[in-house]
XYZ file of C-alpha atoms in Angstrom:
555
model
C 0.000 0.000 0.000
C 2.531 2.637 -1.264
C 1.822 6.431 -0.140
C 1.091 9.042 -2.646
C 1.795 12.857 -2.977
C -1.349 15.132 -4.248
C -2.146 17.758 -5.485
C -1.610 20.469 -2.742
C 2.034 20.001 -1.990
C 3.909 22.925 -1.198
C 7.273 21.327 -1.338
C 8.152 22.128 2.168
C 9.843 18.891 2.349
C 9.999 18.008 5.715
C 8.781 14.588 4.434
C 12.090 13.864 2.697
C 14.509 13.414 6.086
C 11.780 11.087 7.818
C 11.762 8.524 4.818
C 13.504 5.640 5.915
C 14.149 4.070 2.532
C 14.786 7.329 0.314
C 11.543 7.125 -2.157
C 10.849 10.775 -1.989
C 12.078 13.033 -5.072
C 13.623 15.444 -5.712
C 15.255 16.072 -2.621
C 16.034 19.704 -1.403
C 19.674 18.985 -2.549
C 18.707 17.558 -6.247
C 19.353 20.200 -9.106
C 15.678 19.968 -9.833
C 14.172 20.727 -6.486
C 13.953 24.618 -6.804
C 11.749 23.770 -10.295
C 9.937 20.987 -9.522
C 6.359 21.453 -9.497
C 5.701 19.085 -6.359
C 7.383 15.897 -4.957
C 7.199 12.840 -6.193
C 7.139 9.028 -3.777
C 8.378 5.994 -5.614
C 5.275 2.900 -5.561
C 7.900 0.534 -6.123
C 10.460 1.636 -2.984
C 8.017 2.964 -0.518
C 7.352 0.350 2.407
C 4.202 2.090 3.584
C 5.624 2.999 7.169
C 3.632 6.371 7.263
C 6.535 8.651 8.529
C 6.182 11.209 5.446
C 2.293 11.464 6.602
C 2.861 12.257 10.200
C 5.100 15.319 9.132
C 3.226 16.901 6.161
C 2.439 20.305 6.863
C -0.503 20.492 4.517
C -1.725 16.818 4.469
C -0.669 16.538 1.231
C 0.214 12.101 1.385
C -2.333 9.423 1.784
C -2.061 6.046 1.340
C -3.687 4.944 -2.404
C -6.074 3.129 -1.198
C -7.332 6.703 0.388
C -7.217 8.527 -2.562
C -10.868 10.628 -3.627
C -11.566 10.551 -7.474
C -10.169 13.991 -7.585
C -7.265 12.738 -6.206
C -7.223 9.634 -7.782
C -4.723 10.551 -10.700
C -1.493 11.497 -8.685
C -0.801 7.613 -8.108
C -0.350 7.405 -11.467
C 1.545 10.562 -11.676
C 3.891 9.990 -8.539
C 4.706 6.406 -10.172
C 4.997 8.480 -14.102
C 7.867 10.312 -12.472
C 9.994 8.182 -11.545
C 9.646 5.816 -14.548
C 10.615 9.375 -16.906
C 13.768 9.909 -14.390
C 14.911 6.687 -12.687
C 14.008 4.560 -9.806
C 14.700 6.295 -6.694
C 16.541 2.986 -5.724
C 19.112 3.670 -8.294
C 19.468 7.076 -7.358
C 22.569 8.055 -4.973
C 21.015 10.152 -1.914
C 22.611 13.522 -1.185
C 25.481 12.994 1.745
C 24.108 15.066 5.077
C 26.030 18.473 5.110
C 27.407 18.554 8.628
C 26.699 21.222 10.383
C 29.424 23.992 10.917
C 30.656 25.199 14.721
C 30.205 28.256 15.380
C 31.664 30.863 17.414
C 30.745 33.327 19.082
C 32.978 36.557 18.195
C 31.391 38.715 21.076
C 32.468 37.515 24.399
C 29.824 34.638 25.004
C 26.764 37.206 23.740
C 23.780 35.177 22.105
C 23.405 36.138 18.336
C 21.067 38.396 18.636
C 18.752 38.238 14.835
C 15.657 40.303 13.758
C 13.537 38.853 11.339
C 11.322 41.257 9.563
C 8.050 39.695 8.346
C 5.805 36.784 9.429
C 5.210 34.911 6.687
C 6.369 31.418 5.209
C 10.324 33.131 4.607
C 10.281 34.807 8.122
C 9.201 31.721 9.793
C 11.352 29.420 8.098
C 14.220 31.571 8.985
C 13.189 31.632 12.097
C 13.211 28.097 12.411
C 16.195 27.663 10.447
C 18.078 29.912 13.467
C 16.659 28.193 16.144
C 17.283 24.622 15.064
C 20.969 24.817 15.492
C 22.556 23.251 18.318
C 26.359 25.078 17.550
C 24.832 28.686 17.897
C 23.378 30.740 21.136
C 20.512 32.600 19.198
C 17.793 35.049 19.905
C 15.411 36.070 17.322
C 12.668 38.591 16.990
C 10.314 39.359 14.502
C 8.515 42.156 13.557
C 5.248 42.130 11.022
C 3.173 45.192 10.055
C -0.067 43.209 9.976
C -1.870 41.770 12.530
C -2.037 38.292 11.858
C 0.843 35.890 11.072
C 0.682 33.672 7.785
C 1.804 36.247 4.722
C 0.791 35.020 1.441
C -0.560 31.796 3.123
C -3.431 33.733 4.533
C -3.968 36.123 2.076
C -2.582 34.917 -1.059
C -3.454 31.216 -1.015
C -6.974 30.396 -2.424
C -10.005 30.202 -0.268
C -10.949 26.660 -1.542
C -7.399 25.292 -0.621
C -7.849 24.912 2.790
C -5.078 22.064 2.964
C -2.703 24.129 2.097
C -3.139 26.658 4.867
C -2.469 24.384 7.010
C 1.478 24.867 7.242
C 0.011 27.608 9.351
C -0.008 25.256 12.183
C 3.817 24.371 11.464
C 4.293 28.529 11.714
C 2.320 28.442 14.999
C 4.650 26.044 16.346
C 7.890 27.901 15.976
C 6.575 31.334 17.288
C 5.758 29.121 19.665
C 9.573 28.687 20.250
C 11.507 29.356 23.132
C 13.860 32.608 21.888
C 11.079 34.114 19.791
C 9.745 36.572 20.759
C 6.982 38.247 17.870
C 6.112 41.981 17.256
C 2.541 42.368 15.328
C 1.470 45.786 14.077
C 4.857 47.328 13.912
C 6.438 48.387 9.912
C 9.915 49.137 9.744
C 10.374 52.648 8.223
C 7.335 53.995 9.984
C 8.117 52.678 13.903
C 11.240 51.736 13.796
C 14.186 52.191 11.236
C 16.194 50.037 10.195
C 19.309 51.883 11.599
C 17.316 51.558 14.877
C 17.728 47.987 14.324
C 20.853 47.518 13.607
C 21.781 49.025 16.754
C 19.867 45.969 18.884
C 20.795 43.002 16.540
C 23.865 40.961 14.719
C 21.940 40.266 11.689
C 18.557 42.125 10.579
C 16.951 39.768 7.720
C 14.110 40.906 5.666
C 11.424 38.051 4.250
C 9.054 40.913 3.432
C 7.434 39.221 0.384
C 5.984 40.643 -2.568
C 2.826 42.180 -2.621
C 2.557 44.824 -5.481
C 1.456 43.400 -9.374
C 3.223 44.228 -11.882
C 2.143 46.848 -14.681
C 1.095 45.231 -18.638
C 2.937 48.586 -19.843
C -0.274 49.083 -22.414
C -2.865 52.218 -22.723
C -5.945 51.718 -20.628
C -4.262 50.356 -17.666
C -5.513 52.980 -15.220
C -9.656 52.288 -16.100
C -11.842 51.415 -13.533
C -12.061 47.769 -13.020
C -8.506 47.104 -14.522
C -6.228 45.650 -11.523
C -3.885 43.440 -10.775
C -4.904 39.448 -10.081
C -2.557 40.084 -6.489
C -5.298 42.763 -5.543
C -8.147 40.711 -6.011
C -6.707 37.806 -4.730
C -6.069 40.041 -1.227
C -9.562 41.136 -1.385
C -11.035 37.623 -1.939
C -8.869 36.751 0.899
C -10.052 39.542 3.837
C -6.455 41.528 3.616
C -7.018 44.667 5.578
C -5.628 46.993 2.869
C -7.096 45.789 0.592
C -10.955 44.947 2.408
C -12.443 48.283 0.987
C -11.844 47.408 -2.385
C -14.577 47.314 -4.683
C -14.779 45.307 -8.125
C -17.653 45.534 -10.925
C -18.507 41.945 -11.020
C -22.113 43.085 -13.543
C -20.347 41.822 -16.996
C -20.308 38.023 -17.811
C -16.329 37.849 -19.149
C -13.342 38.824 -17.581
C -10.174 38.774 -18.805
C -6.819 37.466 -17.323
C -3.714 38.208 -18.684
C -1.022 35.529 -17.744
C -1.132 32.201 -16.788
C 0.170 31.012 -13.526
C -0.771 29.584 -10.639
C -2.331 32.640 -9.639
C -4.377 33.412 -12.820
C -5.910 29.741 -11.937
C -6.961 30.458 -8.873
C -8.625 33.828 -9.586
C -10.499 32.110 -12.637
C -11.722 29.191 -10.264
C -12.721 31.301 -7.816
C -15.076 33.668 -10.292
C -16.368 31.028 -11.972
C -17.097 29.036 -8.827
C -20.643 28.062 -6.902
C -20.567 30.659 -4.263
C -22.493 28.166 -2.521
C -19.414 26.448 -2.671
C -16.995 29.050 -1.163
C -19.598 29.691 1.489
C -17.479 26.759 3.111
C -14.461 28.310 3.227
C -12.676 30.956 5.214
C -13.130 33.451 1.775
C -13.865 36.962 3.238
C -17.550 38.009 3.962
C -17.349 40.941 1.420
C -16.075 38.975 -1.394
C -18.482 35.907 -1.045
C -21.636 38.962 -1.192
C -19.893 40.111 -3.896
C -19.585 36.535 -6.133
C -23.152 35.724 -5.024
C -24.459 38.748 -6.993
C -21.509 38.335 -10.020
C -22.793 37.721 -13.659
C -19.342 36.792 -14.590
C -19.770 33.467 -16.662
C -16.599 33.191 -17.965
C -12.921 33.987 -17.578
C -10.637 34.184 -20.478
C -6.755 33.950 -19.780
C -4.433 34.842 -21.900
C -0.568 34.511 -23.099
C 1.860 35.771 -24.563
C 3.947 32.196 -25.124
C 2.505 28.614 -26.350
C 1.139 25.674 -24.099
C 4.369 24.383 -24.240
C 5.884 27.134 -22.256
C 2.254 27.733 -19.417
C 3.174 28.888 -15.972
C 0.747 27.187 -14.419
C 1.982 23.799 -12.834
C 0.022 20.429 -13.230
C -1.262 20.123 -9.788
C -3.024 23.189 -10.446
C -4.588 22.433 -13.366
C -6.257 19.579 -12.531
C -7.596 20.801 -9.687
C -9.247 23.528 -12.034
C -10.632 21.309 -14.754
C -11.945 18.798 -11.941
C -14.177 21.458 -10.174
C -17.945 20.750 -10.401
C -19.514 22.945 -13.190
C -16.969 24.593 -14.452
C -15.697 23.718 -18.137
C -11.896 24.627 -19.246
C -11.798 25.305 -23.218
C -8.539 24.589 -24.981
C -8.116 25.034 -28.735
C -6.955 21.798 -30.005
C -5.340 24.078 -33.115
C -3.124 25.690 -30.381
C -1.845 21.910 -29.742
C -0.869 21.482 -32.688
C 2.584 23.550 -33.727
C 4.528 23.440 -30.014
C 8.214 24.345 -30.338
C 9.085 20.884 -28.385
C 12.976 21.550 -28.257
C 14.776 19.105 -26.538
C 14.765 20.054 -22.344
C 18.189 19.685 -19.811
C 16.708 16.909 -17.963
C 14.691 14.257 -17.660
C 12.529 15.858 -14.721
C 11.867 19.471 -17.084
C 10.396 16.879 -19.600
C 8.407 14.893 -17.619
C 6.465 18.248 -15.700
C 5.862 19.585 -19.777
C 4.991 16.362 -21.063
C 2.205 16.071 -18.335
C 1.226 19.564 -18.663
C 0.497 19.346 -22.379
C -1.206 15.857 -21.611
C -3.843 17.165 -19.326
C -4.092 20.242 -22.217
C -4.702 17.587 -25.011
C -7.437 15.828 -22.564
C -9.422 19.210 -22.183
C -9.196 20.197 -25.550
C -10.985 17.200 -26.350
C -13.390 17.404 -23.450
C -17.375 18.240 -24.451
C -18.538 21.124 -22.818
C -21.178 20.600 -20.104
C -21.354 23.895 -18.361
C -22.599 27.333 -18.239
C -19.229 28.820 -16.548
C -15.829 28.092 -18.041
C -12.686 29.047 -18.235
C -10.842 29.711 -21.789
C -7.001 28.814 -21.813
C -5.705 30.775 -24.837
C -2.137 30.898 -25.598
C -0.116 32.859 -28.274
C -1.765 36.045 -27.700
C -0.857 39.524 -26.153
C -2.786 42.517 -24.710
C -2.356 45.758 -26.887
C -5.042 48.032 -25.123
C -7.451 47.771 -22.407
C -10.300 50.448 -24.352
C -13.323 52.506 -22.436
C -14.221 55.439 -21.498
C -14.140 55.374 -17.674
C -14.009 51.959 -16.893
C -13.159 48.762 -18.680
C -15.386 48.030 -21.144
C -13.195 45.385 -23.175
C -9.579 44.651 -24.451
C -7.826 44.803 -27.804
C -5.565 41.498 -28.510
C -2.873 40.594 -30.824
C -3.108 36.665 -31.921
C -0.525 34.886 -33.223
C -1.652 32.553 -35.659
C 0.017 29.370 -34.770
C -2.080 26.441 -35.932
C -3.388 24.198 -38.688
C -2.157 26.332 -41.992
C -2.434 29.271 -40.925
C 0.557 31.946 -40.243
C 0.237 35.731 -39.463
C -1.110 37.425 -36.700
C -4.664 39.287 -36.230
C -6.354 41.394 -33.226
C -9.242 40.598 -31.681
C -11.698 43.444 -29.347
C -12.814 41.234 -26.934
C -15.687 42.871 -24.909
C -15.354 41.770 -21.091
C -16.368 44.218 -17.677
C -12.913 43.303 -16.068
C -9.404 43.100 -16.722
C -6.695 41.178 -14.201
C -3.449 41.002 -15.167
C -1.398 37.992 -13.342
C 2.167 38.625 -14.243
C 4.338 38.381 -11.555
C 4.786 40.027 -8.261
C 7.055 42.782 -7.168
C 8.268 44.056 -3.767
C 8.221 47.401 -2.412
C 11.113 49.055 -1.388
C 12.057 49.153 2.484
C 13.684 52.955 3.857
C 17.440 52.535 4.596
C 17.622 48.977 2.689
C 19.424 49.124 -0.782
C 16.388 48.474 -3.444
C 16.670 47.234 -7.762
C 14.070 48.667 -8.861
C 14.006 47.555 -12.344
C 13.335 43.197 -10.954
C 11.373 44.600 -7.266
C 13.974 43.109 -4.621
C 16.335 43.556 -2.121
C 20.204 42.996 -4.023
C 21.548 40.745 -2.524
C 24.516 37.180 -2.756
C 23.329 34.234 -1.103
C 20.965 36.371 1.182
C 23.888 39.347 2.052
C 22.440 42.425 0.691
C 24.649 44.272 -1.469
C 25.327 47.875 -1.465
C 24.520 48.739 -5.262
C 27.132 51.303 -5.249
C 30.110 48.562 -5.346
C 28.472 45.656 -4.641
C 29.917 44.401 -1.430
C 27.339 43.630 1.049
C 25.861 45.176 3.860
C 26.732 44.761 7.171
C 24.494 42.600 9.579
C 21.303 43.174 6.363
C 20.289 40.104 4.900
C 16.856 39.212 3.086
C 15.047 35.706 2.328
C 12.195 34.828 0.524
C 10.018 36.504 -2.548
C 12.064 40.280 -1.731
C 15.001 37.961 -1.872
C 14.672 36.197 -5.334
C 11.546 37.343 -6.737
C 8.086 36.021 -7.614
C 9.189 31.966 -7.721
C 8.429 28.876 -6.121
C 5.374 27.858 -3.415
C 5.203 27.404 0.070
C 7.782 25.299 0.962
C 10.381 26.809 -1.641
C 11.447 29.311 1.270
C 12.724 26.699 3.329
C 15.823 26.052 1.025
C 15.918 30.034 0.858
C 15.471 30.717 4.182
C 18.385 27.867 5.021
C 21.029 29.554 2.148
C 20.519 32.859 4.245
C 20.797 31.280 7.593
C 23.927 29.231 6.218
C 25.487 33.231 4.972
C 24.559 35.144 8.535
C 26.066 31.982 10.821
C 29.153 32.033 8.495
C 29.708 35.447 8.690
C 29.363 35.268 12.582
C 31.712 32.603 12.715
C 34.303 34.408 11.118
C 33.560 37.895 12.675
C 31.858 39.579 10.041
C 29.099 41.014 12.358
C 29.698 43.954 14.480
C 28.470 43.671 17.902
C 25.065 45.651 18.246
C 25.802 48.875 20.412
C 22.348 48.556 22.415
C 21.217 46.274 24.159
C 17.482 44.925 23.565
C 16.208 46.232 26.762
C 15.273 49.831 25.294
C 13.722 48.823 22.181
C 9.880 49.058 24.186
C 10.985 52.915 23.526
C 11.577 52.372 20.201
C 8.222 50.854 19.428
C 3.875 51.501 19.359
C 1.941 49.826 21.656
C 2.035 45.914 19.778
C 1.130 42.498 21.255
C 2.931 39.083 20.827
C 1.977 35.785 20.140
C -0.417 35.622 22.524
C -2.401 38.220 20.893
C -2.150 36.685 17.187
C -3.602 33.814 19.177
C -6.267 35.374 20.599
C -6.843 36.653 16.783
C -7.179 33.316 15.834
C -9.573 31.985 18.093
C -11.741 34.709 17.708
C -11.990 33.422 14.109
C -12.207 29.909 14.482
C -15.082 30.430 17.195
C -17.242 32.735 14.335
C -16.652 29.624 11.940
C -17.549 27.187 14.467
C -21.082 29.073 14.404
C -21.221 29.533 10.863
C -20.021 25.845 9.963
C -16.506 27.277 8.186
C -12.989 26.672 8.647
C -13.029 30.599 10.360
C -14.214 33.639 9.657
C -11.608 36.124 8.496
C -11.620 40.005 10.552
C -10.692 42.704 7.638
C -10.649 45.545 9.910
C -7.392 46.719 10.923
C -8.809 48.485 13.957
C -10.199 45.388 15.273
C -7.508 43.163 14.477
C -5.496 45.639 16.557
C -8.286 45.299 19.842
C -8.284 41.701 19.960
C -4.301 41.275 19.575
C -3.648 44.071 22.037
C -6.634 42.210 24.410
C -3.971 39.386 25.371
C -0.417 39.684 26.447
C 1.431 42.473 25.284
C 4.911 41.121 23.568
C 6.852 43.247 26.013
């Protein structure tokens, strides 16, 4: 009874360690890890002990003979892998990188490290610090918000409840003896990052990426035009984002790009709301789809099939959603540039990709919503007078004998555009502008001036590399700059802060700790429990800010 991997891994791969007999690929340490789109467990090497289940943050494994019809596919998928790439018996596991001694360069003084954000990066540096037995280490972190979680509470879909659940791994290390957690306080507004450096050894920031990036195209600044990272905060009860307001009255909208996140915003529009009404989607947003006319979403892109954004996992949990039909053009199939790719792993995750494409493009339709999956085309202009009233596209014509290229007006009351993140830039922390992160080698933040890093300033995460990976794609991040900050202490690279930590209450607004996120939390799970959902989100920041500052203060 071999265990299989599903759909809503996040690649955290805590499972990988526990796995007595090595079945579980890639490995953080395999070439392939930082593209794969999820992990893989060899049928034919795994002895069914369970260990991989008991440490999955987002119950991602189950046994087969466990697997739902919507999950039923992955056993066949996890066992595809490894028959494209190689028996994971045959392949040589990674030797254990020992870990290094450290000293300590400041007369017996605990490392003293500020983290600054609370999502996945933040926590898996966190973690990262306090794991290791050679260092003395104290670590505080500071997050604007109220809540804990990042992107995995407000960027993760509504209906992917498993995946949230790595919140619970979070909860555990702030949980941590020598953690101590600062809600409600934004470097740059209460404290500077000057301040900081003052208090700590090593100031890291795992800030994330918030802000969408701009099409570059005339029309951009119409009512209803937005970026897909804006609705997705409003869908998911962010408190900036909680008085938004989107014109829902026309039955297309258009997406343009086509990742993971363009998925999820089509699934949710095109949803039940009846179905959402089960999940912890925000109060506003599920009034808001109950009234929507929108009937279909169209999303567009610039490259072929061949070349999608989207990973597997994702689309098949989009085409297997009740009432909800995905249109492909089969033409669009037809004339892929299938170039030969480095490895046997890059081939496997296109091969399956364009698989699942050829099934839907041969699927009848059967709904009243769908979603349209068009490739080879590019937005020109977003046109109307005031507000968006459609979008002018240019289509390649890549086909069945045809050649050329034509534009379409496609009428449609919305227009998202899902094409990539950026960060915003932090006061005091060297910034590119041009990509939207934080400079830095191996996590050091250079100076951009000559390129030599930045005392004690480090940075993990999205702000770190940019708009890439999932959840558990941090972890390996968060490690590389946890591996750069120890090193540099070891060999005296850190100046010893000239404060100590007990004036930074001074320094900083009335906030609340742990405790108080805690209290947060249970004020939403107790309005789900009477409402039959997973919680119910608070949008407010003014009462996020009463119920957090209700319990224990963090000082």
């Amino acid at each position: 009874m071999p265990h299989v991997i599903t759909q809503n891994c996040c690649n955290d791969a805590a499972c990988v360690p526990v796995c007595p007999v090595e079945c579980i690929r890639p490995t953080p340490d395999d070439p392939n890890y930082g593209t794969t789109e999820m992990l893989y467990i060899d049928p034919d090497v795994c002895i069914d002990c369970g260990a991989c289940v008991d440490v999955c943050p987002v119950g991602a494994i189950v046994a087969d003979i466990d697997l739902t019809p919507e999950m039923a596919r992955f056993e066949q998928i996890n066992a595809d892998y490894f028959a494209a790439t190689g028996s994971a018996a045959d392949i040589d596991a990674p030797e254990g990188a020992a870990q290094r001694i450290v000293s300590h360069t400041d007369g017996g003084e605990p490392l003293r490290v500020a983290v600054i954000g609370a999502g996945a990066a933040g926590h898996y540096t966190a973690e990262a610090m306090l794991g290791r037995t050679d260092v003395d280490v104290r670590v505080d972190m500071f997050e604007r918000l109220c809540t804990p979680g990042g992107l995995v509470r407000f960027g993760v879909a509504p209906d992917h409840q498993k995946t949230k659940q790595v919140q619970e791994s979070f909860a555990r290390t702030m949980g941590r003896d020598g953690l101590r957690v600062f809600f409600d306080v934004e470097v740059g507004r209460d404290i500077t990052h000057a301040e900081l450096l003052r208090r700590y050894h090593a100031v890291v920031y795992a800030v994330g990426a918030v802000d969408g990036r701009q099409l570059g195209i005339p029309g951009e600044d119409l009512a209803n035009s937005a970026s897909a990272s804006e609705f997705v905060a409003w869908f998911n009860g962010h408190p900036d984002f909680a008085d938004r307001t989107f014109d829902l009255s026309h039955e297309t909208v258009v997406v343009i790009g086509n990742g993971n996140v363009a998925l999820d915003v089509a699934r949710v529009l095109t949803s039940d709301p009846e179905d959402l009404a089960h999940t912890d989607i925000a109060d506003h947003a599920l009034d808001a789809l109950r009234h929507s006319k929108v009937r279909e979403v169209v999303i567009c892109a610039r490259r072929g099939p061949e070349d999608a954004a989207f990973t597997s996992p994702e689309l098949l949990g989009l085409s297997s959603g009740t009432g909800i039909d995905v249109v492909v053009d089969p033409e669009q199939l037809d004339a892929l540039a299938l170039d030969d790719l480095p490895s046997a792993h890059h081939q496997f995750g296109r091969d399956l990709k364009l698989s699942i494409l050829r099934e839907l493009a041969s699927a009848p339709a059967h709904s009243e919503r769908r979603v349209s999956l068009r490739f080879f085309t590019s937005p020109q202009e977003i046109v109307g007078d005031t507000r968006v009233e459609g979008i002018r596209l240019l289509h390649r014509n890549i086909g069945r004998g045809t050649s050329g290229e034509h534009t379409e007006t496609l009428l449609c009351g919305m227009v998202l555009r899902a094409v990539g993140y950026r960060g915003t830039a932090i006061p005091g922390v060297p910034f590119d502008d041009a990509r939207g992160v934080i400079p830095n080698d191996a996590g050091r933040v250079l100076d951009p001036a000559d390129g030599t890093p930045v005392a004690g300033t480090y940075t993990t995460g999205w702000i770190k590399r940019g708009p890439s990976g999932v959840i558990g794609t941090n972890k390996r991040c968060a490690n590389e700059t946890v591996d750069s900050i120890l090193d540099d202490f070891a060999h005296g690279r850190l100046r010893t802060p000239p404060d100590t930590l007990d004036g930074l209450d001074e320094l900083l607004p009335v906030t609340f700790g742990f405790t108080g996120a805690q209290a947060i939390d249970e004020h939403e799970l107790a309005a789900g429990r009477r409402s039959g959902r997973p919680r119910v989100k608070v949008v407010d920041h003014g009462e996020l800010r009463a119920i957090g500052r209700s319990a224990v203060p963090a000082r």
